[in-house]
């Protein structure tokens, strides 16, 4: 028996708080998959909750920030349901060179008192440099997917308060560069990618993937109490080695857990033998 699929949100109004046009990717997926009515709320300045340009730092965790956005949206939109999304960037933990973008999107159902979280991670376009002349900046722009990915310009260093954003053509870039250079003390200009969703297509792509993950969970329903969001909470290791048949660290089963009741469901993985190359017993 597969996972039960249902749709509780057909025709329901769901608030989405965003100032950075995230509705462009979230909206079509929600209306297509859930047939829900997404209400975009852009009257609240989400930059108050934290910015990528460091003038306001985020309070609490990434999930806290996403939840806060969903709650504010529900309050303004007067809806029972709300969506909030929040992104973060870290260096690739293995190679250390490629920036990784981690996106989460939360759905709050105040009627059932549940929260369902979708997530995605992917490489991202997030670079910075210190430049001394226009040629250096033009080269940086050319190599870093400008103007599709927008840039932020400021004098001297990454924390200088006089920055220019919403730069999406060469003419604007040159203007911002000249202005920054003029007030710079060290005759240097700091350039970095604008990480706001609408200014960064790679981020937008990851938000789309996180939304797909969320929708998959939202449509999966507990067969005992009918609560949506019935999804994988943990993996059970112990898949037997193909050679010596001892239990390995590889996943044997995925455990689905209900957000409301105690019902769990175990789904065994398709392959029933683990790769001996990763076995702790016969291939130490
Ligand atoms: Zn349940
Ligand atoms: Zn083995």
Short mmCIF file of C-alpha atoms and ligand atoms in Angstrom, two decimals:
data_model
loop_
_atom_site.label_atom_id
_atom_site.label_comp_id
_atom_site.label_asym_id
_atom_site.label_seq_id
_atom_site.Cartn_x
_atom_site.Cartn_y
_atom_site.Cartn_z
CA UNK A 1 0.00 0.00 0.00
CA UNK A 2 1.35 3.39 -0.95
CA UNK A 3 1.05 6.66 0.89
CA UNK A 4 -2.46 8.06 0.93
CA UNK A 5 -2.80 11.22 -1.14
CA UNK A 6 -5.42 13.81 -0.40
CA UNK A 7 -6.12 17.47 -0.91
CA UNK A 8 -7.54 19.45 1.97
CA UNK A 9 -6.56 22.82 0.63
CA UNK A 10 -8.48 23.00 -2.62
CA UNK A 11 -10.07 26.44 -2.95
CA UNK A 12 -8.64 27.62 0.38
CA UNK A 13 -6.90 30.99 0.79
CA UNK A 14 -3.23 30.78 1.74
CA UNK A 15 -1.13 33.86 2.59
CA UNK A 16 2.38 34.22 1.23
CA UNK A 17 4.42 37.06 2.71
CA UNK A 18 7.14 38.14 0.26
CA UNK A 19 8.61 41.40 -0.92
CA UNK A 20 11.03 39.71 -3.30
CA UNK A 21 8.58 38.15 -5.78
CA UNK A 22 8.81 34.57 -4.53
CA UNK A 23 5.17 34.16 -5.61
CA UNK A 24 6.48 33.79 -9.17
CA UNK A 25 7.71 30.27 -8.42
CA UNK A 26 5.61 29.31 -5.38
CA UNK A 27 2.25 30.53 -6.74
CA UNK A 28 1.94 28.40 -9.91
CA UNK A 29 3.03 25.23 -8.05
CA UNK A 30 0.47 25.75 -5.29
CA UNK A 31 -2.41 26.48 -7.63
CA UNK A 32 -1.53 23.59 -9.94
CA UNK A 33 -0.89 20.97 -7.24
CA UNK A 34 -3.30 21.98 -4.46
CA UNK A 35 -5.80 24.10 -6.45
CA UNK A 36 -5.42 26.57 -3.60
CA UNK A 37 -5.77 30.33 -3.79
CA UNK A 38 -2.44 31.97 -2.97
CA UNK A 39 -2.63 35.54 -1.65
CA UNK A 40 0.65 37.42 -2.06
CA UNK A 41 1.26 39.97 0.70
CA UNK A 42 3.97 42.50 -0.14
CA UNK A 43 2.87 45.34 2.16
CA UNK A 44 5.21 44.23 4.95
CA UNK A 45 8.92 44.96 4.66
CA UNK A 46 10.49 41.51 5.19
CA UNK A 47 13.93 43.18 5.25
CA UNK A 48 13.09 44.15 8.85
CA UNK A 49 13.54 40.47 9.70
CA UNK A 50 17.07 40.34 8.29
CA UNK A 51 18.96 41.13 5.10
CA UNK A 52 21.72 39.47 3.09
CA UNK A 53 23.51 42.82 2.85
CA UNK A 54 24.21 42.66 6.62
CA UNK A 55 22.61 45.94 7.78
CA UNK A 56 19.98 43.96 9.69
CA UNK A 57 20.91 40.55 11.05
CA UNK A 58 18.39 37.76 11.38
CA UNK A 59 17.06 36.89 14.84
CA UNK A 60 16.82 33.20 15.67
CA UNK A 61 17.20 30.29 13.25
CA UNK A 62 16.38 30.13 9.56
CA UNK A 63 13.24 28.16 10.42
CA UNK A 64 12.22 30.79 13.02
CA UNK A 65 12.50 33.50 10.34
CA UNK A 66 10.40 31.51 7.85
CA UNK A 67 7.77 30.84 10.54
CA UNK A 68 7.66 34.51 11.50
CA UNK A 69 7.02 35.49 7.87
CA UNK A 70 4.19 32.93 7.57
CA UNK A 71 2.60 34.20 10.80
CA UNK A 72 2.76 37.86 9.77
CA UNK A 73 1.27 36.97 6.37
CA UNK A 74 -1.62 35.10 8.01
CA UNK A 75 -2.26 38.06 10.29
CA UNK A 76 -2.31 40.63 7.48
CA UNK A 77 -4.16 38.38 5.04
CA UNK A 78 -6.54 37.07 7.75
CA UNK A 79 -6.13 33.53 6.55
CA UNK A 80 -6.04 30.19 8.38
CA UNK A 81 -3.06 29.11 6.31
CA UNK A 82 0.27 30.79 5.62
CA UNK A 83 3.60 30.27 3.84
CA UNK A 84 7.01 31.72 4.72
CA UNK A 85 10.35 31.11 3.02
CA UNK A 86 13.91 31.83 4.13
CA UNK A 87 17.26 31.12 2.51
CA UNK A 88 20.83 30.86 3.73
CA UNK A 89 24.26 30.47 2.17
CA UNK A 90 27.21 28.41 3.37
CA UNK A 91 30.47 27.29 1.81
CA UNK A 92 30.40 23.76 0.40
CA UNK A 93 31.51 21.63 3.40
CA UNK A 94 33.58 19.30 1.17
CA UNK A 95 35.26 21.39 -1.48
CA UNK A 96 34.94 24.70 0.37
CA UNK A 97 34.82 26.74 -2.82
CA UNK A 98 31.29 26.49 -4.15
CA UNK A 99 28.70 28.44 -2.13
CA UNK A 100 25.71 26.31 -1.19
CA UNK A 101 22.25 27.78 -0.92
CA UNK A 102 19.88 26.15 1.54
CA UNK A 103 16.20 27.06 1.18
CA UNK A 104 13.35 26.25 3.50
CA UNK A 105 9.67 26.92 3.07
CA UNK A 106 7.15 26.46 5.85
CA UNK A 107 3.40 25.94 5.61
CA UNK A 108 1.33 26.69 8.71
CA UNK A 109 -2.15 25.21 9.08
CA UNK A 110 -3.66 26.96 12.12
CA UNK A 111 -6.86 24.92 11.87
CA UNK A 112 -5.04 21.63 12.47
CA UNK A 113 -2.15 23.21 14.42
CA UNK A 114 0.52 21.74 12.19
CA UNK A 115 3.64 23.00 10.43
CA UNK A 116 5.03 21.31 7.33
CA UNK A 117 8.50 22.21 6.09
CA UNK A 118 9.92 21.76 2.60
CA UNK A 119 13.61 22.11 1.88
CA UNK A 120 16.17 22.13 -0.90
CA UNK A 121 19.87 22.73 -1.27
CA UNK A 122 21.91 23.51 -4.33
CA UNK A 123 24.93 25.34 -5.59
CA UNK A 124 24.41 29.07 -5.98
CA UNK A 125 25.84 32.17 -7.57
CA UNK A 126 27.23 34.09 -4.60
CA UNK A 127 30.59 35.77 -5.15
CA UNK A 128 32.32 38.97 -4.07
CA UNK A 129 35.46 40.94 -4.91
CA UNK A 130 37.33 44.12 -4.20
CA UNK A 131 38.06 46.11 -7.37
CA UNK A 132 40.15 49.19 -8.10
CA UNK A 133 38.96 50.19 -11.56
CA UNK A 134 36.09 49.82 -13.99
CA UNK A 135 37.90 47.17 -16.09
CA UNK A 136 38.16 44.88 -13.07
CA UNK A 137 34.51 45.35 -12.22
CA UNK A 138 33.37 44.83 -15.82
CA UNK A 139 35.35 41.57 -15.88
CA UNK A 140 33.79 40.42 -12.59
CA UNK A 141 30.34 41.22 -13.98
CA UNK A 142 31.03 39.33 -17.20
CA UNK A 143 32.29 36.23 -15.38
CA UNK A 144 29.48 36.18 -12.82
CA UNK A 145 26.28 36.11 -14.85
CA UNK A 146 25.45 39.78 -14.59
CA UNK A 147 22.84 41.19 -15.25
CA UNK A 148 20.69 38.06 -14.76
CA UNK A 149 22.21 37.89 -11.30
CA UNK A 150 22.22 41.41 -9.91
CA UNK A 151 25.07 43.08 -8.03
CA UNK A 152 25.48 45.27 -4.96
CA UNK A 153 28.17 47.97 -4.95
CA UNK A 154 29.72 49.89 -2.04
CA UNK A 155 32.91 51.78 -1.16
CA UNK A 156 35.93 50.17 0.54
CA UNK A 157 34.62 47.09 2.34
CA UNK A 158 31.68 44.73 2.83
CA UNK A 159 30.20 46.67 5.75
CA UNK A 160 30.24 50.19 4.33
CA UNK A 161 26.71 51.58 4.85
CA UNK A 162 26.52 53.52 1.56
CA UNK A 163 25.54 50.71 -0.81
CA UNK A 164 23.64 50.62 -4.07
CA UNK A 165 21.40 47.73 -5.06
CA UNK A 166 18.80 47.02 -7.79
CA UNK A 167 21.64 47.19 -10.32
CA UNK A 168 20.68 45.26 -13.43
CA UNK A 169 22.41 46.90 -16.38
CA UNK A 170 25.93 48.05 -17.26
CA UNK A 171 25.07 51.73 -17.25
CA UNK A 172 23.73 51.53 -13.67
CA UNK A 173 26.73 49.45 -12.66
CA UNK A 174 29.15 52.06 -13.95
CA UNK A 175 27.25 54.86 -12.25
CA UNK A 176 27.23 53.01 -8.91
CA UNK A 177 30.92 52.22 -9.30
CA UNK A 178 31.89 55.87 -9.94
CA UNK A 179 29.79 57.04 -6.99
CA UNK A 180 31.31 54.46 -4.63
CA UNK A 181 34.87 55.18 -5.80
CA UNK A 182 34.35 58.90 -5.22
CA UNK A 183 33.51 58.47 -1.52
CA UNK A 184 35.92 55.59 -0.96
CA UNK A 185 38.83 56.25 1.42
CA UNK A 186 41.05 53.51 0.07
CA UNK A 187 40.07 54.00 -3.58
CA UNK A 188 38.52 50.54 -3.67
CA UNK A 189 35.04 49.27 -4.44
CA UNK A 190 33.41 46.17 -2.94
CA UNK A 191 31.13 44.20 -5.25
CA UNK A 192 28.94 41.20 -4.36
CA UNK A 193 25.91 39.33 -5.64
CA UNK A 194 22.49 40.50 -4.67
CA UNK A 195 20.98 37.48 -2.93
CA UNK A 196 17.37 38.61 -2.83
CA UNK A 197 15.20 36.01 -4.59
CA UNK A 198 14.14 38.10 -7.61
CA UNK A 199 17.74 39.24 -8.19
CA UNK A 200 19.23 35.74 -8.05
CA UNK A 201 17.78 33.13 -10.44
CA UNK A 202 19.80 30.24 -8.94
CA UNK A 203 18.19 30.98 -5.57
CA UNK A 204 14.77 31.15 -7.21
CA UNK A 205 15.39 27.70 -8.68
CA UNK A 206 16.18 26.32 -5.20
CA UNK A 207 13.03 27.94 -3.76
CA UNK A 208 11.08 26.13 -6.45
CA UNK A 209 12.63 22.79 -5.45
CA UNK A 210 11.85 23.43 -1.76
CA UNK A 211 8.24 24.20 -2.72
CA UNK A 212 7.99 20.89 -4.59
CA UNK A 213 9.28 19.10 -1.50
CA UNK A 214 6.71 20.89 0.66
CA UNK A 215 3.84 20.03 -1.68
CA UNK A 216 4.82 16.36 -1.74
CA UNK A 217 4.60 16.30 2.07
CA UNK A 218 1.40 18.35 2.21
CA UNK A 219 -0.43 15.98 -0.09
CA UNK A 220 0.60 12.91 1.87
CA UNK A 221 -1.96 12.10 4.56
CA UNK A 222 -1.89 9.94 7.71
CA UNK A 223 -4.17 6.97 7.10
CA UNK A 224 -5.11 6.78 10.79
CA UNK A 225 -6.13 10.38 11.61
CA UNK A 226 -6.18 12.02 8.13
CA UNK A 227 -3.66 14.77 8.99
CA UNK A 228 -1.66 16.08 6.03
CA UNK A 229 2.13 16.28 6.16
CA UNK A 230 2.69 12.54 6.69
CA UNK A 231 6.36 12.31 5.71
CA UNK A 232 9.75 10.71 6.32
CA UNK A 233 11.07 11.56 9.78
CA UNK A 234 14.07 9.23 9.88
CA UNK A 235 16.00 6.49 8.12
CA UNK A 236 16.64 3.08 9.63
CA UNK A 237 20.11 1.67 8.84
CA UNK A 238 20.94 -2.03 8.63
CA UNK A 239 20.64 -3.08 4.99
CA UNK A 240 22.46 -6.46 4.86
CA UNK A 241 25.77 -6.60 2.97
CA UNK A 242 25.54 -8.41 -0.39
CA UNK A 243 28.67 -10.43 0.43
CA UNK A 244 28.66 -11.26 4.18
CA UNK A 245 25.02 -10.41 4.98
CA UNK A 246 25.96 -8.45 8.10
CA UNK A 247 23.95 -5.26 8.75
CA UNK A 248 25.52 -2.16 7.17
CA UNK A 249 25.06 1.56 7.77
CA UNK A 250 23.05 1.86 4.55
CA UNK A 251 19.33 2.64 4.84
CA UNK A 252 17.09 -0.40 5.21
CA UNK A 253 13.82 1.46 5.65
CA UNK A 254 12.33 4.95 5.66
CA UNK A 255 10.03 5.79 8.56
CA UNK A 256 7.00 7.99 7.88
CA UNK A 257 5.58 9.75 10.94
CA UNK A 258 2.30 11.57 11.54
CA UNK A 259 2.51 15.16 12.80
CA UNK A 260 -0.52 14.63 15.08
CA UNK A 261 -0.99 11.02 16.21
CA UNK A 262 1.46 8.20 16.97
CA UNK A 263 1.00 6.41 13.65
CA UNK A 264 4.19 5.42 11.82
CA UNK A 265 4.75 3.55 8.62
CA UNK A 266 7.87 1.72 7.54
CA UNK A 267 8.80 1.60 3.87
CA UNK A 268 11.62 -0.79 2.96
CA UNK A 269 14.05 0.36 0.28
CA UNK A 270 13.89 -1.36 -3.12
CA UNK A 271 17.36 -2.89 -3.06
CA UNK A 272 17.68 -5.59 -0.42
CA UNK A 273 21.48 -5.83 -0.36
CA UNK A 274 24.12 -3.24 0.53
CA UNK A 275 27.28 -2.47 -1.44
CA UNK A 276 30.11 -4.61 0.07
CA UNK A 277 32.51 -1.76 -0.72
CA UNK A 278 30.96 0.15 2.19
CA UNK A 279 30.62 -2.82 4.55
CA UNK A 280 32.23 -2.49 8.00
CA UNK A 281 32.69 -6.24 8.39
CA UNK A 282 34.02 -7.77 5.15
CA UNK A 283 35.63 -4.60 3.74
CA UNK A 284 37.11 -2.72 6.67
ZN1 LIG B 1 -2.15 10.58 12.29
ZN1 LIG B 2 30.07 -7.41 4.17
#
